[in-house]
Amino acid sequence: MNHAIIGANVMDRLVKCPGSLKCGSGTLKQKDEQRKNNPKNYYTKNRIECNRPTELGMKIDEMSKNLVRTHFGAKEKMVYTSDFDYADLEIYTQAKEYADHMINIRKKMAKCVLDPGYDVSKYIQNIDDVEFRVSFNPDYMAVSESGKIVYLSDLTTGVSDSRNKMFQVICCAVGYMEYHNECERFICEVFNSKTKEVRICKFDKEEIEAYRDDIIIPTLEKVREALSSPKQEIENYRNRNSWCSGFCIFKDEGCCACKNADRVENDIAIQLSFDYKHMSQKDLDNYLDLWW
């Protein structure tokens, strides 16, 4: 038996290339036991994840959340960081900026949660030799007193948008909506601590439902179909897209989708973008308008 854990961080790739899901060996139960015993090595290691920028990003992510936890009197989680990292100005500065941002958002909202998880595995059925889990996890979620306005934020330290981070946040909005029927509006944010850019889109509930029904669920059905097909036919489910050059999970195994003439994209029109270190009054006014 194999397993496949599908997070929001790979959904954009699966939309563009349904045949690009790589399964792990063993059952989901066995994988969960592995996480308990060694959380740092829970995620599969490969050439995409094992590099300096990714490791740095994981440290910034964890440190920023620990700064928020400390602010609210909660216990820190030390998996990827150590006391030594807090002396690294590059890491600490970026972490502090995102932490301050999360704390400021909390002042506008009734409550906030770090790393919430929304399981939507019901969108895909297991096949004979693969167990699926679909879980969408934003870095940060805040909700208004009424529960009608939801703020979802994801941290990135990347210098390009090859991985379409906004779509990842939209997936998290879909996950949240499944558990909170009272929500009506979403503010979806990508916070880049490296480039100092914030990208924001706002959506009504109906728009998020459309992403779910028209894109996410059909994509998961194609992924299941791809893994159910004979191995020699898997290339039929792969397409050239923005992940090919740097993030193709099958590049080392001879995937040829990147040679196709047609390029598949799923871009999101960003409604508001600004440098959070140098906000103009217009940027500030537009940002405040997001809150309806």
GROMACS .gro file of C-alpha atoms in nm:
model
  292
    1MET     CA    1   0.000   0.000   0.000
    2ASN     CA    2   0.116   0.352  -0.084
    3HIS     CA    3  -0.007   0.689   0.034
    4ALA     CA    4  -0.040   1.040  -0.109
    5ILE     CA    5  -0.071   1.350   0.106
    6ILE     CA    6  -0.196   1.644  -0.097
    7GLY     CA    7  -0.147   1.987   0.053
    8ALA     CA    8  -0.240   2.331  -0.074
    9ASN     CA    9   0.128   2.384  -0.154
   10VAL     CA   10   0.114   2.139  -0.447
   11MET     CA   11  -0.242   2.192  -0.572
   12ASP     CA   12  -0.136   2.450  -0.830
   13ARG     CA   13   0.106   2.196  -0.977
   14LEU     CA   14  -0.164   1.929  -0.987
   15VAL     CA   15  -0.406   2.165  -1.161
   16LYS     CA   16  -0.146   2.215  -1.434
   17CYS     CA   17  -0.003   1.862  -1.429
   18PRO     CA   18  -0.236   1.600  -1.273
   19GLY     CA   19   0.018   1.325  -1.337
   20SER     CA   20   0.284   1.487  -1.119
   21LEU     CA   21   0.179   1.343  -0.781
   22LYS     CA   22   0.445   1.117  -0.634
   23CYS     CA   23   0.325   0.862  -0.379
   24GLY     CA   24   0.510   0.753  -0.068
   25SER     CA   25   0.546   0.394   0.046
   26GLY     CA   26   0.340   0.261   0.333
   27THR     CA   27   0.001   0.354   0.473
   28LEU     CA   28  -0.110   0.690   0.606
   29LYS     CA   29  -0.108   0.541   0.955
   30GLN     CA   30   0.256   0.445   0.917
   31LYS     CA   31   0.338   0.795   0.788
   32ASP     CA   32   0.164   0.951   1.088
   33GLU     CA   33   0.371   0.736   1.323
   34GLN     CA   34   0.684   0.853   1.146
   35ARG     CA   35   0.582   1.214   1.206
   36LYS     CA   36   0.542   1.152   1.578
   37ASN     CA   37   0.885   0.997   1.602
   38ASN     CA   38   1.073   1.240   1.377
   39PRO     CA   39   0.875   1.554   1.285
   40LYS     CA   40   1.172   1.726   1.123
   41ASN     CA   41   1.202   1.453   0.861
   42TYR     CA   42   0.830   1.401   0.812
   43TYR     CA   43   0.821   1.548   0.463
   44THR     CA   44   0.982   1.360   0.176
   45LYS     CA   45   1.334   1.477   0.105
   46ASN     CA   46   1.430   1.551  -0.255
   47ARG     CA   47   1.640   1.792  -0.459
   48ILE     CA   48   1.355   2.045  -0.459
   49GLU     CA   49   1.329   2.071  -0.082
   50CYS     CA   50   1.688   2.006   0.025
   51ASN     CA   51   1.853   2.339  -0.047
   52ARG     CA   52   1.961   2.650   0.140
   53PRO     CA   53   1.669   2.879   0.039
   54THR     CA   54   1.410   2.619   0.146
   55GLU     CA   55   1.581   2.551   0.476
   56LEU     CA   56   1.607   2.924   0.540
   57GLY     CA   57   1.238   2.968   0.463
   58MET     CA   58   1.141   2.697   0.710
   59LYS     CA   59   1.344   2.867   0.982
   60ILE     CA   60   1.185   3.206   0.911
   61ASP     CA   61   0.840   3.047   0.911
   62GLU     CA   62   0.889   2.874   1.245
   63MET     CA   63   1.060   3.169   1.411
   64SER     CA   64   0.789   3.414   1.304
   65LYS     CA   65   0.522   3.194   1.456
   66ASN     CA   66   0.724   3.148   1.774
   67LEU     CA   67   0.745   3.525   1.808
   68VAL     CA   68   0.365   3.537   1.781
   69ARG     CA   69   0.329   3.252   2.032
   70THR     CA   70   0.556   3.434   2.275
   71HIS     CA   71   0.357   3.755   2.229
   72PHE     CA   72   0.036   3.578   2.329
   73GLY     CA   73   0.195   3.367   2.602
   74ALA     CA   74   0.186   3.035   2.417
   75LYS     CA   75   0.454   2.765   2.405
   76GLU     CA   76   0.716   2.777   2.131
   77LYS     CA   77   0.774   2.495   1.882
   78MET     CA   78   1.139   2.430   1.804
   79VAL     CA   79   1.169   2.188   1.513
   80TYR     CA   80   1.366   2.373   1.245
   81THR     CA   81   1.520   2.652   1.452
   82SER     CA   82   1.764   2.674   1.740
   83ASP     CA   83   1.876   2.952   1.973
   84PHE     CA   84   2.166   3.009   1.733
   85ASP     CA   85   1.924   3.106   1.454
   86TYR     CA   86   1.787   3.396   1.658
   87ALA     CA   87   2.130   3.557   1.631
   88ASP     CA   88   2.115   3.541   1.250
   89LEU     CA   89   2.004   3.889   1.142
   90GLU     CA   90   1.875   3.768   0.802
   91ILE     CA   91   1.646   3.512   0.963
   92TYR     CA   92   1.536   3.719   1.261
   93THR     CA   93   1.454   4.035   1.066
   94GLN     CA   94   1.227   3.855   0.820
   95ALA     CA   95   1.063   3.653   1.096
   96LYS     CA   96   1.001   3.961   1.308
   97GLU     CA   97   0.841   4.149   1.020
   98TYR     CA   98   0.592   3.869   0.951
   99ALA     CA   99   0.525   3.820   1.322
  100ASP     CA  100   0.448   4.190   1.366
  101HIS     CA  101   0.215   4.171   1.067
  102MET     CA  102   0.025   3.873   1.211
  103ILE     CA  103  -0.010   4.046   1.547
  104ASN     CA  104  -0.144   4.362   1.380
  105ILE     CA  105  -0.402   4.159   1.186
  106ARG     CA  106  -0.515   4.004   1.513
  107LYS     CA  107  -0.592   4.352   1.647
  108LYS     CA  108  -0.859   4.388   1.376
  109MET     CA  109  -1.009   4.044   1.427
  110ALA     CA  110  -1.165   3.843   1.709
  111LYS     CA  111  -0.922   3.552   1.705
  112CYS     CA  112  -0.630   3.406   1.513
  113VAL     CA  113  -0.479   3.062   1.462
  114LEU     CA  114  -0.133   2.953   1.346
  115ASP     CA  115  -0.107   2.658   1.108
  116PRO     CA  116  -0.472   2.551   1.114
  117GLY     CA  117  -0.546   2.238   0.914
  118TYR     CA  118  -0.858   2.169   0.708
  119ASP     CA  119  -0.900   1.810   0.595
  120VAL     CA  120  -1.094   1.781   0.271
  121SER     CA  121  -1.005   1.423   0.185
  122LYS     CA  122  -1.370   1.363   0.099
  123TYR     CA  123  -1.295   1.520  -0.240
  124ILE     CA  124  -1.097   1.214  -0.355
  125GLN     CA  125  -1.158   0.842  -0.310
  126ASN     CA  126  -0.880   0.592  -0.239
  127ILE     CA  127  -0.776   0.349  -0.509
  128ASP     CA  128  -0.666  -0.012  -0.458
  129ASP     CA  129  -0.301   0.061  -0.383
  130VAL     CA  130  -0.309   0.428  -0.274
  131GLU     CA  131  -0.458   0.602   0.029
  132PHE     CA  132  -0.521   0.973  -0.016
  133ARG     CA  133  -0.526   1.258   0.230
  134VAL     CA  134  -0.605   1.614   0.124
  135SER     CA  135  -0.526   1.878   0.384
  136PHE     CA  136  -0.509   2.252   0.328
  137ASN     CA  137  -0.302   2.441   0.586
  138PRO     CA  138  -0.248   2.819   0.575
  139ASP     CA  139   0.029   2.971   0.782
  140TYR     CA  140  -0.211   3.207   0.954
  141MET     CA  141  -0.586   3.251   0.989
  142ALA     CA  142  -0.781   3.529   1.158
  143VAL     CA  143  -1.158   3.567   1.176
  144SER     CA  144  -1.391   3.854   1.265
  145GLU     CA  145  -1.624   3.852   1.565
  146SER     CA  146  -1.920   3.762   1.342
  147GLY     CA  147  -1.724   3.488   1.168
  148LYS     CA  148  -1.817   3.638   0.833
  149ILE     CA  149  -1.476   3.784   0.739
  150VAL     CA  150  -1.179   3.548   0.722
  151TYR     CA  151  -0.817   3.654   0.672
  152LEU     CA  152  -0.586   3.384   0.537
  153SER     CA  153  -0.214   3.447   0.500
  154ASP     CA  154   0.077   3.248   0.369
  155LEU     CA  155   0.445   3.333   0.408
  156THR     CA  156   0.686   3.296   0.118
  157THR     CA  157   1.056   3.368   0.080
  158GLY     CA  158   1.070   3.287  -0.292
  159VAL     CA  159   1.186   3.536  -0.551
  160SER     CA  160   0.951   3.414  -0.826
  161ASP     CA  161   0.586   3.318  -0.845
  162SER     CA  162   0.644   2.989  -1.027
  163ARG     CA  163   0.450   2.806  -0.758
  164ASN     CA  164   0.148   3.041  -0.770
  165LYS     CA  165   0.123   3.099  -0.396
  166MET     CA  166  -0.209   3.284  -0.417
  167PHE     CA  167  -0.379   2.973  -0.549
  168GLN     CA  168  -0.244   2.792  -0.243
  169VAL     CA  169  -0.421   3.042  -0.018
  170ILE     CA  170  -0.742   3.002  -0.217
  171CYS     CA  171  -0.726   2.628  -0.151
  172CYS     CA  172  -0.700   2.707   0.221
  173ALA     CA  173  -1.011   2.924   0.191
  174VAL     CA  174  -1.190   2.624   0.040
  175GLY     CA  175  -1.080   2.415   0.337
  176TYR     CA  176  -1.193   2.674   0.591
  177MET     CA  177  -1.531   2.709   0.423
  178GLU     CA  178  -1.600   2.336   0.461
  179TYR     CA  179  -1.596   2.371   0.839
  180HIS     CA  180  -1.743   2.720   0.883
  181ASN     CA  181  -2.063   2.777   0.694
  182GLU     CA  182  -2.109   3.124   0.846
  183CYS     CA  183  -1.816   3.274   0.651
  184GLU     CA  184  -1.907   3.517   0.374
  185ARG     CA  185  -1.589   3.696   0.262
  186PHE     CA  186  -1.220   3.609   0.240
  187ILE     CA  187  -0.906   3.819   0.234
  188CYS     CA  188  -0.629   3.602   0.088
  189GLU     CA  189  -0.271   3.716   0.130
  190VAL     CA  190   0.080   3.616   0.025
  191PHE     CA  191   0.343   3.783   0.243
  192ASN     CA  192   0.693   3.777   0.097
  193SER     CA  193   0.951   3.852   0.366
  194LYS     CA  194   1.233   3.829   0.112
  195THR     CA  195   1.111   4.080  -0.147
  196LYS     CA  196   0.900   4.279   0.106
  197GLU     CA  197   0.596   4.244  -0.119
  198VAL     CA  198   0.243   4.174  -0.001
  199ARG     CA  199  -0.011   4.043  -0.252
  200ILE     CA  200  -0.378   4.039  -0.164
  201CYS     CA  201  -0.704   3.924  -0.322
  202LYS     CA  202  -1.051   3.934  -0.171
  203PHE     CA  203  -1.328   3.691  -0.258
  204ASP     CA  204  -1.692   3.633  -0.175
  205LYS     CA  205  -1.789   3.287  -0.059
  206GLU     CA  206  -1.947   3.214  -0.397
  207GLU     CA  207  -1.616   3.280  -0.573
  208ILE     CA  208  -1.434   3.036  -0.344
  209GLU     CA  209  -1.706   2.779  -0.409
  210ALA     CA  210  -1.644   2.823  -0.782
  211TYR     CA  211  -1.273   2.751  -0.739
  212ARG     CA  212  -1.369   2.439  -0.546
  213ASP     CA  213  -1.628   2.309  -0.790
  214ASP     CA  214  -1.468   2.415  -1.118
  215ILE     CA  215  -1.098   2.361  -1.047
  216ILE     CA  216  -1.005   2.181  -0.724
  217ILE     CA  217  -1.246   1.887  -0.724
  218PRO     CA  218  -1.204   1.813  -1.099
  219THR     CA  219  -0.826   1.829  -1.052
  220LEU     CA  220  -0.835   1.572  -0.772
  221GLU     CA  221  -1.046   1.347  -0.992
  222LYS     CA  222  -0.784   1.374  -1.268
  223VAL     CA  223  -0.506   1.296  -1.018
  224ARG     CA  224  -0.688   0.983  -0.908
  225GLU     CA  225  -0.743   0.885  -1.270
  226ALA     CA  226  -0.374   0.937  -1.347
  227LEU     CA  227  -0.260   0.714  -1.060
  228SER     CA  228  -0.516   0.450  -1.163
  229SER     CA  229  -0.378   0.434  -1.517
  230PRO     CA  230  -0.096   0.206  -1.639
  231LYS     CA  231   0.251   0.351  -1.575
  232GLN     CA  232   0.326   0.382  -1.945
  233GLU     CA  233   0.028   0.617  -1.983
  234ILE     CA  234   0.113   0.856  -1.699
  235GLU     CA  235   0.276   1.104  -1.941
  236ASN     CA  236  -0.070   1.162  -2.088
  237TYR     CA  237  -0.157   1.341  -1.763
  238ARG     CA  238   0.148   1.567  -1.757
  239ASN     CA  239   0.176   1.914  -1.907
  240ARG     CA  240   0.437   2.183  -1.948
  241ASN     CA  241   0.388   2.452  -1.684
  242SER     CA  242   0.557   2.700  -1.452
  243TRP     CA  243   0.684   2.424  -1.219
  244CYS     CA  244   0.881   2.236  -1.486
  245SER     CA  245   1.222   2.402  -1.476
  246GLY     CA  246   1.278   2.423  -1.103
  247PHE     CA  247   1.016   2.217  -0.926
  248CYS     CA  248   0.934   1.912  -1.140
  249ILE     CA  249   0.914   1.619  -0.899
  250PHE     CA  250   0.980   1.367  -1.178
  251LYS     CA  251   1.259   1.555  -1.356
  252ASP     CA  252   1.522   1.312  -1.229
  253GLU     CA  253   1.320   1.023  -1.369
  254GLY     CA  254   1.303   1.153  -1.724
  255CYS     CA  255   0.972   1.338  -1.734
  256CYS     CA  256   0.933   1.494  -2.080
  257ALA     CA  257   0.629   1.713  -2.021
  258CYS     CA  258   0.850   2.023  -2.018
  259LYS     CA  259   0.918   1.965  -2.388
  260ASN     CA  260   0.554   2.007  -2.485
  261ALA     CA  261   0.472   2.314  -2.692
  262ASP     CA  262   0.159   2.410  -2.498
  263ARG     CA  263   0.208   2.567  -2.157
  264VAL     CA  264  -0.063   2.523  -1.893
  265GLU     CA  265  -0.117   2.809  -1.648
  266ASN     CA  266  -0.362   2.894  -1.373
  267ASP     CA  267  -0.274   3.250  -1.280
  268ILE     CA  268  -0.468   3.451  -1.025
  269ALA     CA  269  -0.526   3.821  -1.091
  270ILE     CA  270  -0.371   4.000  -0.794
  271GLN     CA  271  -0.597   4.283  -0.677
  272LEU     CA  272  -0.354   4.465  -0.449
  273SER     CA  273   0.025   4.454  -0.432
  274PHE     CA  274   0.259   4.678  -0.234
  275ASP     CA  275   0.599   4.700  -0.066
  276TYR     CA  276   0.520   4.674   0.304
  277LYS     CA  277   0.841   4.855   0.395
  278HIS     CA  278   0.751   5.158   0.183
  279MET     CA  279   0.372   5.187   0.180
  280SER     CA  280   0.231   5.499   0.019
  281GLN     CA  281  -0.087   5.660   0.147
  282LYS     CA  282  -0.268   5.519  -0.157
  283ASP     CA  283  -0.145   5.168  -0.071
  284LEU     CA  284  -0.264   5.215   0.286
  285ASP     CA  285  -0.606   5.341   0.179
  286ASN     CA  286  -0.650   5.051  -0.063
  287TYR     CA  287  -0.545   4.807   0.207
  288LEU     CA  288  -0.795   4.948   0.456
  289ASP     CA  289  -1.069   4.925   0.192
  290LEU     CA  290  -1.021   4.547   0.189
  291TRP     CA  291  -1.202   4.516   0.518
  292TRP     CA  292  -1.530   4.624   0.362
   0.00000   0.00000   0.00000
